[in-house]
Amino acid sequence: MAKKYNEVTPEILEQFKAIVPGKVYAGEEINSDYFHDEMPIYGKGAPEVVIEATTTEDIAAIVKVCYENSLPVIPRGAGTGLTGAAVAVDGGVMIDMSKMNKILGYDLENFVVRVEPGVLLNDLAEDAQKQGLLYPPDPGEKFATLGGNVSTNAGGMRAVKYGCTRDYVRAMTVVLPTGEIVKLGATVSKTSTGYSLLNLMIGSEGTLGIITELTLKLIPAPKETISLIIPYENLEDCIATVPKFFMNHFQPQALEFMEKEIVLASERYLGKSVFPKQVEGVDIGAYLLVTFDGDNMEQLEELTEQAAEVVLDAGAVDVLVADTPAKKKDAWAARSSFLEAIEAETKLLDECDVVVPVNQIAKYLTYVKGASEKYDFEVKSFGHAGDGNLHIYTCANDMDEETFKKQVSEFMADIYRKAAELGGLISGEHGIGFGKKDYLAEFAGPVNMRLMRGIKETFDPKMILNPGKICYDPKEEA
Amino acid sequence: MAKKYNEVTPEILEQFKAIVPGKVYAGEEINSDYFHDEMPIYGKGAPEVVIEATTTEDIAAIVKVCYENSLPVIPRGAGTGLTGAAVAVDGGVMIDMSKMNKILGYDLENFVVRVEPGVLLNDLAEDAQKQGLLYPPDPGEKFATLGGNVSTNAGGMRAVKYGCTRDYVRAMTVVLPTGEIVKLGATVSKTSTGYSLLNLMIGSEGTLGIITELTLKLIPAPKETISLIIPYENLEDCIATVPKFFMNHFQPQALEFMEKEIVLASERYLGKSVFPKQVEGVDIGAYLLVTFDGDNMEQLEELTEQAAEVVLDAGAVDVLVADTPAKKKDAWAARSSFLEAIEAETKLLDECDVVVPVNQIAKYLTYVKGASEKYDFEVKSFGHAGDGNLHIYTCANDMDEETFKKQVSEFMADIYRKAAELGGLISGEHGIGFGKKDYLAEFAGPVNMRLMRGIKETFDPKMILNPGKICYDPKEEA
């Protein structure tokens, strides 16, 4: 049964204004930036009200009003998502968490930091560095909120060595869809204390509760890093090298692959050429970009030599060492600007971020290329070679939106199926949100979807929190 | 509403025998070892039927029969648990998973191994070592099944460097309480593909589904290890050193503390003295036992020298290096035999395995000692200094069981409350099971318990799977 939502009446609006005076925006007061995320092709929609969050208690009071009146509630961070998870596709009350952006304090004996959920990844990273600490998760988008990162279990470049956001969440405070406040987890690394509600909340994309405080694990920052640009003749050779990094215990902090086309796009965008296109007469088709970290530069240099020997032996055409801050910055600036570079030269854009077993990357990308040939859009891809998480972009400049959407939808269904066939999953780090829920339903199957739906109902008996996302869409049940 | 269970009729027994001929035991055919786990004080009870599991499909067929007939189902591994989680406290059908003990295969490109859930930790550890691989989780009990380890998110000695069992579970096959079969997770390290049913199943102690296959992550085995025995005058000095290991990036593989009394008990049990009791006239009150691992013995020796300097500076009385296989074996044999040593000289035994923030260990143990003084039992404790997980044993030889239980129950309530007050949790690695569910309810509070209960109902609509554990007890609801 679909739930029926009510609309925000003038009386309810007054209740909100009484709870958080000056923080409530309705109708035309709402900035249209709130109507979409970074992938506008997934769901657009205007909330009836936007409220800037201030404290856990105020959020609880607001959610209680929504619960009593059956109003949809949509939590939103910086709006940098790529699946429409933070878009009000069913109207309702959007709670903007981005102003709850205080770093509340470090606990240097237990290596944790308490933060409000609106703190930006970049701000925590820089602040932790000043304490000699590293917050290891390093998603490409540095201006996402930490609450958003936790809500998608964001991964990023350093996941290959340090794991994903999930591995760094020790505890959180959550406002449930009923308006109740719960605390999950603790400042400890081990627990066997009942079902892991903490792990259930991580990656639930704001559909089970609103995260209002986080306790995150930090590690002592490695003192030194070295990056390597490793060119290959083709992608197959490039990907085939990846397991050797692990077998030889090289423990790269980051291990990214990129094909030539996307490097060219990025260099056009940045106006700077860093990656070699030809080495001793060999045309380069793909690259690995690798970072090692450690405390001792001598040891890192030794490791770099060993790694160079191994990759050259395994088919690399050359190894370029970026050991100065400027060189490292240039190499990684190219990688970091891929999405912006694509956006800059593309009118219509869609993407998927499947994850496949590492040894299936080359096979999978070959399939994707073949599958794309019958369509009118162009495909550009890059990704995390160390963990099999691939970002595949469909780009078009000369197609009408409807044709684009139709073609992409068919193509995506095809490549999601293939990812599943090779033992992969729908999303490595971007999430399901609004845009990918049909693919999730197909992949996960009816029994898993029934379990997710049951969990959703347990947390959210009136189904008001972030409807239309992951496993519940009132429109489909109408 | 409490669920009403039926009894196993002769007709149902025949149905089981038709599914798995020769694997079904009823009444007096059941070995009494099945009536308890390693902590008999928590729940004893005879199942009506014991069935040796063979395949996922057979288990699904058996569970379907139980579902149709409303019979309790209790999955059980090696029975090494410490909370009564694998005991049939409400009768019903026990499924013994220990014969599903095949290592199904290694995937050396993706660094995973597929196993049946009845494989013993020790067997996987030894087998992986032959492939040059390490399965990092290292709980004290080496003869537990991996299915049991996953069901409690077992931690162990190496959690301080490598994390807990949760961090090494990539995928699993599960038979739900309805008899349906689902697959969760994949051979990938990153996912944002809907609610993490995989993480929910980990640590759920056989109450949400029966794990019938596991895909576990492995890492290349470090080539070398060195262990250090570090004596201190007292526990406070000992624990105060712990954060220095992290601040200095020493990354110990294991970091255990132990007080003198438990070392003496262990040495009595093993008949061998390894730990120094007095150094240059100073009486030793506590020890750290540390292991470093790496690929290069020279680097490890350098690390050992640095660490020795730091700990001696911070109050250690001496540093004894165990760098030969024999010395390392002796040092760790003492640590590994603590529970056996206590059992050997104790008639009545209970335990808790709270976890507290690392910087609260000393304060907490001081409180525990004070709190224990008004009781007639003796308290012995040891634990994982690197992660704050403490094992506190109440031991008595001259008390009647009823008085012991009464005193322990009051004492436990007190020290669980204190753990919570200091930011800790009820269980670090042993789980809740039957014995600790009242403490969980008190600690987690009614809202969290309602969520757990709702999740339980979602997975298990007839509440037949492992009743009486964690968050559901039919007797309390009768």
PDB file of N, CA, C and O in Angstrom, chain B residues 168-191:
ATOM      1  N   TYR B 168      36.523  -8.952   6.937  1.00  0.00           N
ATOM      2  CA  TYR B 168      37.036  -9.975   6.025  1.00  0.00           C
ATOM      3  C   TYR B 168      35.937 -10.804   5.380  1.00  0.00           C
ATOM      4  O   TYR B 168      36.224 -11.787   4.710  1.00  0.00           O
ATOM      5  N   VAL B 169      34.688 -10.415   5.570  1.00  0.00           N
ATOM      6  CA  VAL B 169      33.580 -11.128   4.940  1.00  0.00           C
ATOM      7  C   VAL B 169      33.171 -10.370   3.684  1.00  0.00           C
ATOM      8  O   VAL B 169      32.692  -9.251   3.760  1.00  0.00           O
ATOM      9  N   ARG B 170      33.378 -10.994   2.546  1.00  0.00           N
ATOM     10  CA  ARG B 170      33.025 -10.345   1.285  1.00  0.00           C
ATOM     11  C   ARG B 170      31.629 -10.742   0.820  1.00  0.00           C
ATOM     12  O   ARG B 170      30.916  -9.924   0.235  1.00  0.00           O
ATOM     13  N   ALA B 171      31.257 -11.995   1.036  1.00  0.00           N
ATOM     14  CA  ALA B 171      29.961 -12.461   0.540  1.00  0.00           C
ATOM     15  C   ALA B 171      29.546 -13.690   1.323  1.00  0.00           C
ATOM     16  O   ALA B 171      30.376 -14.335   1.973  1.00  0.00           O
ATOM     17  N   MET B 172      28.259 -13.969   1.281  1.00  0.00           N
ATOM     18  CA  MET B 172      27.774 -15.185   1.936  1.00  0.00           C
ATOM     19  C   MET B 172      26.491 -15.674   1.275  1.00  0.00           C
ATOM     20  O   MET B 172      25.773 -14.914   0.641  1.00  0.00           O
ATOM     21  N   THR B 173      26.259 -16.966   1.419  1.00  0.00           N
ATOM     22  CA  THR B 173      24.969 -17.548   1.066  1.00  0.00           C
ATOM     23  C   THR B 173      24.250 -17.827   2.373  1.00  0.00           C
ATOM     24  O   THR B 173      24.867 -18.285   3.336  1.00  0.00           O
ATOM     25  N   VAL B 174      22.965 -17.506   2.397  1.00  0.00           N
ATOM     26  CA  VAL B 174      22.198 -17.596   3.637  1.00  0.00           C
ATOM     27  C   VAL B 174      20.867 -18.285   3.363  1.00  0.00           C
ATOM     28  O   VAL B 174      20.206 -17.995   2.369  1.00  0.00           O
ATOM     29  N   VAL B 175      20.482 -19.205   4.239  1.00  0.00           N
ATOM     30  CA  VAL B 175      19.123 -19.737   4.236  1.00  0.00           C
ATOM     31  C   VAL B 175      18.329 -18.924   5.252  1.00  0.00           C
ATOM     32  O   VAL B 175      18.671 -18.881   6.440  1.00  0.00           O
ATOM     33  N   LEU B 176      17.295 -18.260   4.773  1.00  0.00           N
ATOM     34  CA  LEU B 176      16.452 -17.446   5.653  1.00  0.00           C
ATOM     35  C   LEU B 176      15.520 -18.352   6.473  1.00  0.00           C
ATOM     36  O   LEU B 176      15.308 -19.510   6.114  1.00  0.00           O
ATOM     37  N   PRO B 177      14.948 -17.806   7.537  1.00  0.00           N
ATOM     38  CA  PRO B 177      14.028 -18.593   8.369  1.00  0.00           C
ATOM     39  C   PRO B 177      12.782 -19.068   7.609  1.00  0.00           C
ATOM     40  O   PRO B 177      12.050 -19.920   8.096  1.00  0.00           O
ATOM     41  N   THR B 178      12.549 -18.519   6.441  1.00  0.00           N
ATOM     42  CA  THR B 178      11.436 -18.971   5.599  1.00  0.00           C
ATOM     43  C   THR B 178      11.853 -20.137   4.710  1.00  0.00           C
ATOM     44  O   THR B 178      11.028 -20.680   3.983  1.00  0.00           O
ATOM     45  N   GLY B 179      13.134 -20.470   4.712  1.00  0.00           N
ATOM     46  CA  GLY B 179      13.647 -21.517   3.820  1.00  0.00           C
ATOM     47  C   GLY B 179      14.119 -20.979   2.478  1.00  0.00           C
ATOM     48  O   GLY B 179      14.610 -21.732   1.642  1.00  0.00           O
ATOM     49  N   GLU B 180      13.983 -19.679   2.260  1.00  0.00           N
ATOM     50  CA  GLU B 180      14.484 -19.086   1.015  1.00  0.00           C
ATOM     51  C   GLU B 180      16.006 -18.955   1.087  1.00  0.00           C
ATOM     52  O   GLU B 180      16.568 -18.762   2.160  1.00  0.00           O
ATOM     53  N   ILE B 181      16.649 -19.007  -0.081  1.00  0.00           N
ATOM     54  CA  ILE B 181      18.112 -18.883  -0.144  1.00  0.00           C
ATOM     55  C   ILE B 181      18.463 -17.522  -0.747  1.00  0.00           C
ATOM     56  O   ILE B 181      17.933 -17.154  -1.800  1.00  0.00           O
ATOM     57  N   VAL B 182      19.319 -16.762  -0.082  1.00  0.00           N
ATOM     58  CA  VAL B 182      19.779 -15.487  -0.658  1.00  0.00           C
ATOM     59  C   VAL B 182      21.303 -15.437  -0.668  1.00  0.00           C
ATOM     60  O   VAL B 182      21.969 -16.088   0.139  1.00  0.00           O
ATOM     61  N   LYS B 183      21.817 -14.648  -1.610  1.00  0.00           N
ATOM     62  CA  LYS B 183      23.248 -14.383  -1.651  1.00  0.00           C
ATOM     63  C   LYS B 183      23.460 -12.914  -1.315  1.00  0.00           C
ATOM     64  O   LYS B 183      22.774 -12.056  -1.858  1.00  0.00           O
ATOM     65  N   LEU B 184      24.387 -12.634  -0.449  1.00  0.00           N
ATOM     66  CA  LEU B 184      24.663 -11.258  -0.019  1.00  0.00           C
ATOM     67  C   LEU B 184      26.119 -10.928  -0.304  1.00  0.00           C
ATOM     68  O   LEU B 184      26.991 -11.771  -0.108  1.00  0.00           O
ATOM     69  N   GLY B 185      26.376  -9.700  -0.748  1.00  0.00           N
ATOM     70  CA  GLY B 185      27.753  -9.271  -0.990  1.00  0.00           C
ATOM     71  C   GLY B 185      28.316  -9.820  -2.286  1.00  0.00           C
ATOM     72  O   GLY B 185      27.593 -10.413  -3.102  1.00  0.00           O
ATOM     73  N   ALA B 186      29.607  -9.629  -2.492  1.00  0.00           N
ATOM     74  CA  ALA B 186      30.287 -10.051  -3.719  1.00  0.00           C
ATOM     75  C   ALA B 186      31.793 -10.001  -3.459  1.00  0.00           C
ATOM     76  O   ALA B 186      32.229  -9.501  -2.425  1.00  0.00           O
ATOM     77  N   THR B 187      32.553 -10.497  -4.423  1.00  0.00           N
ATOM     78  CA  THR B 187      34.013 -10.502  -4.277  1.00  0.00           C
ATOM     79  C   THR B 187      34.576  -9.128  -4.619  1.00  0.00           C
ATOM     80  O   THR B 187      35.360  -8.963  -5.552  1.00  0.00           O
ATOM     81  N   VAL B 188      34.111  -8.131  -3.910  1.00  0.00           N
ATOM     82  CA  VAL B 188      34.568  -6.758  -4.123  1.00  0.00           C
ATOM     83  C   VAL B 188      34.710  -6.100  -2.759  1.00  0.00           C
ATOM     84  O   VAL B 188      34.105  -6.539  -1.786  1.00  0.00           O
ATOM     85  N   SER B 189      35.513  -5.034  -2.722  1.00  0.00           N
ATOM     86  CA  SER B 189      35.775  -4.406  -1.427  1.00  0.00           C
ATOM     87  C   SER B 189      34.974  -3.127  -1.214  1.00  0.00           C
ATOM     88  O   SER B 189      35.000  -2.549  -0.144  1.00  0.00           O
ATOM     89  N   LYS B 190      34.271  -2.700  -2.248  1.00  0.00           N
ATOM     90  CA  LYS B 190      33.516  -1.447  -2.173  1.00  0.00           C
ATOM     91  C   LYS B 190      32.085  -1.739  -2.562  1.00  0.00           C
ATOM     92  O   LYS B 190      31.843  -2.355  -3.590  1.00  0.00           O
ATOM     93  N   THR B 191      31.124  -1.249  -1.801  1.00  0.00           N
ATOM     94  CA  THR B 191      29.750  -1.355  -2.266  1.00  0.00           C
ATOM     95  C   THR B 191      28.867  -0.293  -1.650  1.00  0.00           C
ATOM     96  O   THR B 191      29.021   0.074  -0.485  1.00  0.00           O
TER      97      THR B 191
END
